[in-house]
Short mmCIF file of C-alpha atoms in Angstrom, two decimals:
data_model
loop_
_atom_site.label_atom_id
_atom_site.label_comp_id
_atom_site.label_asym_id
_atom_site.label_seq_id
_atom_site.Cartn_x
_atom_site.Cartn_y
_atom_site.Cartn_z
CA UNK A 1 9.13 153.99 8.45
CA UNK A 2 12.03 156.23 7.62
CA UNK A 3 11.37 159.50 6.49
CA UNK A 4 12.46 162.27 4.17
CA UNK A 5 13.43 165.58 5.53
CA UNK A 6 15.19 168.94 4.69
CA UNK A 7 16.11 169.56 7.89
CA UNK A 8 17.56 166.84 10.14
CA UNK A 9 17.84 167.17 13.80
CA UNK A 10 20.53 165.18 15.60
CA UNK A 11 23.94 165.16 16.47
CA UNK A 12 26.53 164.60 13.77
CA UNK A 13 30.40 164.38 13.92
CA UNK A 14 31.79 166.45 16.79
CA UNK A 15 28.30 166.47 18.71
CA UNK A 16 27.32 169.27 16.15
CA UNK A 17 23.34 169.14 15.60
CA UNK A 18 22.85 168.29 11.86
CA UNK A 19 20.49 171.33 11.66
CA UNK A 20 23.03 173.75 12.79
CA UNK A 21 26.31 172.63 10.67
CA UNK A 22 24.95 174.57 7.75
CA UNK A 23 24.65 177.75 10.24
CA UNK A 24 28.55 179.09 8.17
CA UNK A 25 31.28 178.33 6.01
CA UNK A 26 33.40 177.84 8.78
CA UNK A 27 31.01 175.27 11.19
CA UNK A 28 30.34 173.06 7.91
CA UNK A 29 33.77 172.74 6.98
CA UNK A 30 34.33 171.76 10.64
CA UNK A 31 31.54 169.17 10.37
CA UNK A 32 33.01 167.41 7.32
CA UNK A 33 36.45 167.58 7.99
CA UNK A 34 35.32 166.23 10.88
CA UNK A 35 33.89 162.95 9.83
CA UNK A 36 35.99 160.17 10.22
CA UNK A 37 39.01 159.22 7.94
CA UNK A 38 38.47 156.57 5.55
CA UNK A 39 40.72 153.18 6.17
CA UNK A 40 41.12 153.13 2.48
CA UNK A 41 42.76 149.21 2.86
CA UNK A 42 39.46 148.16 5.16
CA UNK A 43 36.96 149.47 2.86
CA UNK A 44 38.55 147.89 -0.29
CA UNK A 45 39.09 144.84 1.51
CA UNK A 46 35.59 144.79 2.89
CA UNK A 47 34.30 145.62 -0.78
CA UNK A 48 36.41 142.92 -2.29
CA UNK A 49 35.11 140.42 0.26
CA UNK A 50 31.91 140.90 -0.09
CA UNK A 51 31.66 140.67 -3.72
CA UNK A 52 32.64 136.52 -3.14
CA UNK A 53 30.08 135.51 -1.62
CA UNK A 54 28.58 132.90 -3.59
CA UNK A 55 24.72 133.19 -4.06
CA UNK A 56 22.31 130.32 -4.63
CA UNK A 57 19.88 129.14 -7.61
CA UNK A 58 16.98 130.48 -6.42
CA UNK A 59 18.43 133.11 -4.53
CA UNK A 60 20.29 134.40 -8.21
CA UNK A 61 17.01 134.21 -9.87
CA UNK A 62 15.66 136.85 -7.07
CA UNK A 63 18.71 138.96 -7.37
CA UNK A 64 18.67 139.13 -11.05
CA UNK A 65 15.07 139.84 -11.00
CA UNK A 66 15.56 142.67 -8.36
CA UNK A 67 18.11 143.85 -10.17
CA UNK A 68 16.33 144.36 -13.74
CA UNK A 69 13.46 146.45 -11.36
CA UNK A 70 15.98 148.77 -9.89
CA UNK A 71 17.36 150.00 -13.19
CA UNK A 72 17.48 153.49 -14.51
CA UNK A 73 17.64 152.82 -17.91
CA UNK A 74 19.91 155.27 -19.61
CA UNK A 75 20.58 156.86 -22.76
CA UNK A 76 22.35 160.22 -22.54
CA UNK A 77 23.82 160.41 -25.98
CA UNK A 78 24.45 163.62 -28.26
CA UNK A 79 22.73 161.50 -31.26
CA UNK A 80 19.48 160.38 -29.01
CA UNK A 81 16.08 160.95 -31.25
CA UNK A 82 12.36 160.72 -29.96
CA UNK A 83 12.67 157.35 -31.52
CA UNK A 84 15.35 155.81 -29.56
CA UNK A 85 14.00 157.45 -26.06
CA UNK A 86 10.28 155.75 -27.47
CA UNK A 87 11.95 152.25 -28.05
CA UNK A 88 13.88 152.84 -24.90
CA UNK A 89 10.52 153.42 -22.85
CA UNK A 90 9.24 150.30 -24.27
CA UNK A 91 11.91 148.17 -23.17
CA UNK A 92 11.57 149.72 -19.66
CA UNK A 93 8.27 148.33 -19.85
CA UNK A 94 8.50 145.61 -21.38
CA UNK A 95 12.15 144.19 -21.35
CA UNK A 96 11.63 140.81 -22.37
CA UNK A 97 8.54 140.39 -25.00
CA UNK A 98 8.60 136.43 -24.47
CA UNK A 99 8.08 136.50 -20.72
CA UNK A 100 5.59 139.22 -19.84
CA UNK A 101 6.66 137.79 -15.46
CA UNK A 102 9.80 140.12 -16.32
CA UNK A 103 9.88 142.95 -13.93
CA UNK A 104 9.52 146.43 -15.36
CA UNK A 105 13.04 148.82 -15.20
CA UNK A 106 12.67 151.75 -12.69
CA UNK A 107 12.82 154.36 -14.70
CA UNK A 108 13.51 155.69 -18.41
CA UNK A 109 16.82 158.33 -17.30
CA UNK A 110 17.18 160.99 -20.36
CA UNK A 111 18.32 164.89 -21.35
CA UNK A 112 15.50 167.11 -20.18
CA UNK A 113 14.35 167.63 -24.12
CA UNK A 114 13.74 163.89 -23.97
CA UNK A 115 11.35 163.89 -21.09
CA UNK A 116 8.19 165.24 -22.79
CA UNK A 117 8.74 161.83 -25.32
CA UNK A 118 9.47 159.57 -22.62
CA UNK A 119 6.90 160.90 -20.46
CA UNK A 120 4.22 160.18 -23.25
CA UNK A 121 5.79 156.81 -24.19
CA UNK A 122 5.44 155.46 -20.36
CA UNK A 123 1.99 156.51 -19.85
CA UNK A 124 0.16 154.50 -17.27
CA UNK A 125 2.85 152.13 -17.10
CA UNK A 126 4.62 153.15 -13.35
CA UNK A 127 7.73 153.41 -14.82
CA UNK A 128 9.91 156.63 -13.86
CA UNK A 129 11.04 159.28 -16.03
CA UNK A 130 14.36 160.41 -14.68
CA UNK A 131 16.12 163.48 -16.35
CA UNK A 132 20.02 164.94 -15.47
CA UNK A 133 19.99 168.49 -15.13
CA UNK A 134 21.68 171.25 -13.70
CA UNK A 135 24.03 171.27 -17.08
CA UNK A 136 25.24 167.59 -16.76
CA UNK A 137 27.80 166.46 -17.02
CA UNK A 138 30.82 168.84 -16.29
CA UNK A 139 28.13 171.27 -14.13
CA UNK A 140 30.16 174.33 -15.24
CA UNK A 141 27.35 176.96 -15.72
CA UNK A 142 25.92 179.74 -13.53
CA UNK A 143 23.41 178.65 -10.55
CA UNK A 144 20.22 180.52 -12.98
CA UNK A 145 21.14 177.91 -15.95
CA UNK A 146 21.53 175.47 -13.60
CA UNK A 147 18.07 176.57 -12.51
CA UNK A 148 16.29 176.96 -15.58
CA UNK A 149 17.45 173.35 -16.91
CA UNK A 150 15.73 171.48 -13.61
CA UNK A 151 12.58 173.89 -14.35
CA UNK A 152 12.44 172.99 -18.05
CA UNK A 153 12.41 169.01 -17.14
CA UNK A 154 10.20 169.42 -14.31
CA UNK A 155 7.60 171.36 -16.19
CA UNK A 156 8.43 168.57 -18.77
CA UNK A 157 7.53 165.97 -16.34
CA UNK A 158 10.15 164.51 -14.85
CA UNK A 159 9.69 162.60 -11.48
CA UNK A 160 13.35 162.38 -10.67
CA UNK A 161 15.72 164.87 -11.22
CA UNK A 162 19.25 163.18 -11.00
CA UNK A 163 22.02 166.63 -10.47
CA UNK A 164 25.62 167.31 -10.82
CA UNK A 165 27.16 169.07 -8.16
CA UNK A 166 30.27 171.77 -8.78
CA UNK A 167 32.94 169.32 -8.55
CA UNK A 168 35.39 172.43 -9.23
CA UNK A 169 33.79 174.43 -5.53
CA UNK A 170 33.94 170.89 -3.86
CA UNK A 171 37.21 170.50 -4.43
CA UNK A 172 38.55 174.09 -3.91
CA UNK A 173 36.84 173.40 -0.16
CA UNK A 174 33.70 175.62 -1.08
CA UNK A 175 31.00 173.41 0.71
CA UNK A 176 28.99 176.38 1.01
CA UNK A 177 28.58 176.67 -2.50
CA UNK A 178 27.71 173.00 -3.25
CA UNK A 179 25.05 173.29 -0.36
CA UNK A 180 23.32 176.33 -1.38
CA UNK A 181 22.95 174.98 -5.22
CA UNK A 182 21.48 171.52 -3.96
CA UNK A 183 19.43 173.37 -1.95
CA UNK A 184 18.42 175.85 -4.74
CA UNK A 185 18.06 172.53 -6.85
CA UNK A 186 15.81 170.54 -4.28
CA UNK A 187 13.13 173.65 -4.17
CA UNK A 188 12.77 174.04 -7.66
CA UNK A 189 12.40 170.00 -8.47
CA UNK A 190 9.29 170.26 -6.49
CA UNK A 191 7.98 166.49 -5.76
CA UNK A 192 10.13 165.05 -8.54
CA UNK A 193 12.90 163.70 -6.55
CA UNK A 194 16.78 164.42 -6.32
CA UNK A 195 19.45 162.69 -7.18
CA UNK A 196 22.94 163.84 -6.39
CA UNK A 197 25.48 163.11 -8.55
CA UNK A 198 29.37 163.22 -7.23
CA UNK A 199 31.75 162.00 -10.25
CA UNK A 200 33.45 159.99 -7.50
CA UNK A 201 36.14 159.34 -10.15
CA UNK A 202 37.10 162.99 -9.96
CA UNK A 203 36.62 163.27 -5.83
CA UNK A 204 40.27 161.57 -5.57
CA UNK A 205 39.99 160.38 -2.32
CA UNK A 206 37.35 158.29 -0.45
CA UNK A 207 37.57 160.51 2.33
CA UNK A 208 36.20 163.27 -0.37
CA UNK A 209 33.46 160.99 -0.70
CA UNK A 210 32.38 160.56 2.84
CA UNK A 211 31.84 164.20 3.11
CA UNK A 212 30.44 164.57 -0.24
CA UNK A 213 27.75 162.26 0.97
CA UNK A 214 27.01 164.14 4.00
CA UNK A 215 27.17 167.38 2.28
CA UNK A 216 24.06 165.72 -0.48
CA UNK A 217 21.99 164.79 2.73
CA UNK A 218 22.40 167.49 4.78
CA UNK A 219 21.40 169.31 1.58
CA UNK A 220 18.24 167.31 1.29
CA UNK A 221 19.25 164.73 -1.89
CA UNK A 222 16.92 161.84 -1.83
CA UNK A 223 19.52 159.56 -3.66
CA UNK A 224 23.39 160.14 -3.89
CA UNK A 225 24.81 158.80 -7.06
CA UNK A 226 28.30 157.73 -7.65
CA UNK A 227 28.99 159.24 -11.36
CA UNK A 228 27.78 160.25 -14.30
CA UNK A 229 28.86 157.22 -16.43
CA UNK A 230 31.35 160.05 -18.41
CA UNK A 231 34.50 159.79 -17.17
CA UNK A 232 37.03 157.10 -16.70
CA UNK A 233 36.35 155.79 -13.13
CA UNK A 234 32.67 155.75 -12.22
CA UNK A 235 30.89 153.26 -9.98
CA UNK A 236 32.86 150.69 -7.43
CA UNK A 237 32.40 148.35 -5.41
CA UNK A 238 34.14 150.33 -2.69
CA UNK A 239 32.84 153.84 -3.28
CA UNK A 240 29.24 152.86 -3.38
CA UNK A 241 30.14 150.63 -0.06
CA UNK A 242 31.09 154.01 1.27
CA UNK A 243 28.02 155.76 0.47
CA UNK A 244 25.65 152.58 1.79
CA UNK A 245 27.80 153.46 4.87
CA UNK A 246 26.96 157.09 4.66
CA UNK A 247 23.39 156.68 4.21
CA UNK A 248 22.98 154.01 7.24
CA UNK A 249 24.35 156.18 9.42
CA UNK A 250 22.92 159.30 8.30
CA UNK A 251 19.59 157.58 9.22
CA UNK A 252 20.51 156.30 11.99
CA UNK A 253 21.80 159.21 13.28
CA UNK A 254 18.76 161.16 11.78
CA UNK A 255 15.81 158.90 11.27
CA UNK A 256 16.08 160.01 7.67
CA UNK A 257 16.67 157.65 5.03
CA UNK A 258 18.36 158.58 1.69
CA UNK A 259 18.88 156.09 -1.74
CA UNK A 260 22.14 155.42 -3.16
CA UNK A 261 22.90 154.91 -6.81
CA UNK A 262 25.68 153.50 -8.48
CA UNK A 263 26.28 154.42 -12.14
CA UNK A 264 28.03 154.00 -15.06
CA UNK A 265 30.36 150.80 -16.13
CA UNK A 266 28.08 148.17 -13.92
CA UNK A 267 27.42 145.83 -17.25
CA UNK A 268 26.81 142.04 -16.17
CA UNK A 269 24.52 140.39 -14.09
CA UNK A 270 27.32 139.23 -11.74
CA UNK A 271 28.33 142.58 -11.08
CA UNK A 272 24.77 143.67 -10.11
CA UNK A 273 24.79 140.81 -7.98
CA UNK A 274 28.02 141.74 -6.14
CA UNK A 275 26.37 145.33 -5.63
CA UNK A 276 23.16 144.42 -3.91
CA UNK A 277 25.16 141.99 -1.42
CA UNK A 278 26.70 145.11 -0.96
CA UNK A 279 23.37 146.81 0.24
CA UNK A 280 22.22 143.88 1.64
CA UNK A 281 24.98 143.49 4.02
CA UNK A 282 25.88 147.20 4.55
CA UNK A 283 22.55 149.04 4.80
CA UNK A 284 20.05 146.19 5.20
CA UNK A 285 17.31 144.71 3.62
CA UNK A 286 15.16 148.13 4.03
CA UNK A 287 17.27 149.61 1.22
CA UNK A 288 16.60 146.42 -0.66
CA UNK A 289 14.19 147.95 -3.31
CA UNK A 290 14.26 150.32 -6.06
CA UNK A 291 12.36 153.30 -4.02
CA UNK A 292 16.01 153.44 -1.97
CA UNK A 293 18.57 151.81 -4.54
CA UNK A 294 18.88 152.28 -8.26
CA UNK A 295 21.74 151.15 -10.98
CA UNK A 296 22.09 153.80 -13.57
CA UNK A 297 23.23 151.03 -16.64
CA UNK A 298 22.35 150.98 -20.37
CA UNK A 299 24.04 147.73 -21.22
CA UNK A 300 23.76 146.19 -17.65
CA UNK A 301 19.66 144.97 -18.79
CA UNK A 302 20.64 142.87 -21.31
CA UNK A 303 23.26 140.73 -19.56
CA UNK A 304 20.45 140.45 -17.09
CA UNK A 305 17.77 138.83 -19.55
CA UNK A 306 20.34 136.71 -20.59
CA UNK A 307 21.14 135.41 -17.65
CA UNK A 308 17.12 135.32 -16.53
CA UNK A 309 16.45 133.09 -19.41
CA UNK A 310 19.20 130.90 -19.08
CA UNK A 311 18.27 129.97 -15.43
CA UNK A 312 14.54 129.55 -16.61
CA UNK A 313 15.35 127.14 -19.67
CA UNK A 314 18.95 126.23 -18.73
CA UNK A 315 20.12 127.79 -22.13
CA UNK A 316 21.68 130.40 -22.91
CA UNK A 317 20.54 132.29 -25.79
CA UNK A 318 23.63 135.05 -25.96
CA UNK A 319 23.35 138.89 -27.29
CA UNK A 320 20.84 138.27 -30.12
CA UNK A 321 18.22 137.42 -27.47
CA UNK A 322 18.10 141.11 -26.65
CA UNK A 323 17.40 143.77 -27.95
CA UNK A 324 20.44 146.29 -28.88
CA UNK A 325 19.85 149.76 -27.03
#
């Protein structure tokens, strides 16, 4: 089985060992800038391809169902209360009350002052707290706030800690930087593991992405995440097929193997369908679970219930079926 490792051995772009790329400014720069270029017109093609393939009855049902169990369900809101994160944590366990054959969400994803309530509310139930961190989601504060905002969810008890990295040192071509805080973020999340977040919308160019990927797992990231769900362009087809493409042949060029998760503006269960052909076709079926793939959604679960009942009862029972989150 694939592992999880901080340091990875092999030979990257250029015949570089992975293990040594990180040994200056100067020989990871010439790592990533060394990755191949991105055919921007293949990969959207590709993307837009894939998402047509038509999927079958009881195929759909499987989908949807694998779908609902790789959710991060989300709230991330100024005006969150103990009492929305607590009916939030039931719905993660529970998302449909009539059907109790309804998988459970992955995880409950909140503001590290949440995680002590959501931690309490999921007791015993298997279902992940996930808290952002590392001052999500512009990231502009110094490394020691950074810091002190992953040790304050941790001690909370958060099992995943999804990250933003310094989009600002990214783009000014400080990889250096971006490494050393991932690296500063992956020893103080301890076990809980690390999700790293890229704001793809503000990368600008998929190439940007390719070597923000690498950067993440070279940096040790468990998961690399698309967006924060805050800004205008988040999660795509086509950027997340880049980063299944990263993290196939990261392991294969590493034997370590790293989750993807796309987030923010993935609302129906078509959608969710499209992305999981995606994974299925790009990274293969080893990827096909919620221990390597995630959707970070608020909205996205009830579409899904919708759609679950419909093809259980062959009605469909529209928003007031669901709760509203």
């Amino acid at each position: 089985m694939p592992t999880t490792a901080s340091s990875p051995t092999a030979s990257g772009a250029g015949g570089t060992p992975i293990a040594d790329v990180t040994a200056s400014d100067s020989t990871l720069r010439r790592f990533l800038h060394g990755l191949p270029g991105v055919d921007a017109v293949g990969l959207e093609g590709r993307a837009a391809s894939l998402g047509t393939r038509s999927i079958k009855t009881t195929a759909k049902a499987y989908a949807i169902d694998l779908a609902i169990s790789m959710i991060d369900l989300t709230t991330l809101e100024g005006a969150d209360t103990p009492g929305k994160v607590r009916a939030l944590a039931a719905k993660a366990v529970n998302p449909d009350p009539t059907d109790r054959s309804t998988p459970r969400t992955a995880a409950v994803c909140v503001y590290p002052d949440m995680v002590a309530t959501a931690k309490e509310a999921l007791k015993g139930s298997g279902v992940k707290v996930a808290s952002v961190a590392t001052a999500f989601p512009a990231g502009r504060a110094a490394l020691d706030v950074k810091l002190a905002d992953v040790r304050d969810a941790v001690a909370a008890g958060a099992d995943e800690i999804d990250m933003v990295i310094d989009r600002g040192a990214f783009l000014a071509g400080d990889y250096m930087k971006v490494y050393e805080e991932i690296r500063a973020v992956k020893e103080v999340s301890g076990s809980a593991r690390l999700k790293v977040i890229f704001e793809t919308g503000e990368l600008s160019t998929y190439d940007n992405i390719r070597r923000a990927s690498w950067l993440g797992m070279i940096a040790g990231a468990d998961f690399i995440k698309t967006s924060t769900g805050k800004v205008a362009v988040n999660a795509t087809p086509a950027n997340t097929l880049l980063m299944l493409q990263a993290v196939r042949d990261f392991r294969e060029q590493t034997g370590v193997q790293v989750g993807v998760k796309p987030a923010g503006g993935i609302r129906t269960s078509k959608d969710a369908i499209k992305f999981l052909v995606l994974v299925n076709e790009t990274a293969g079926e080893d990827w096909l679970d919620n221990h390597w793939f995630r959707f970070g959604a608020s909205s996205l679960l009830n579409d899904l219930l919708m759609q679950r009942q419909k093809l259980a009862t062959g009605r469909y029972s529209g928003p007031d079926y669901v709760t509203v989150d």
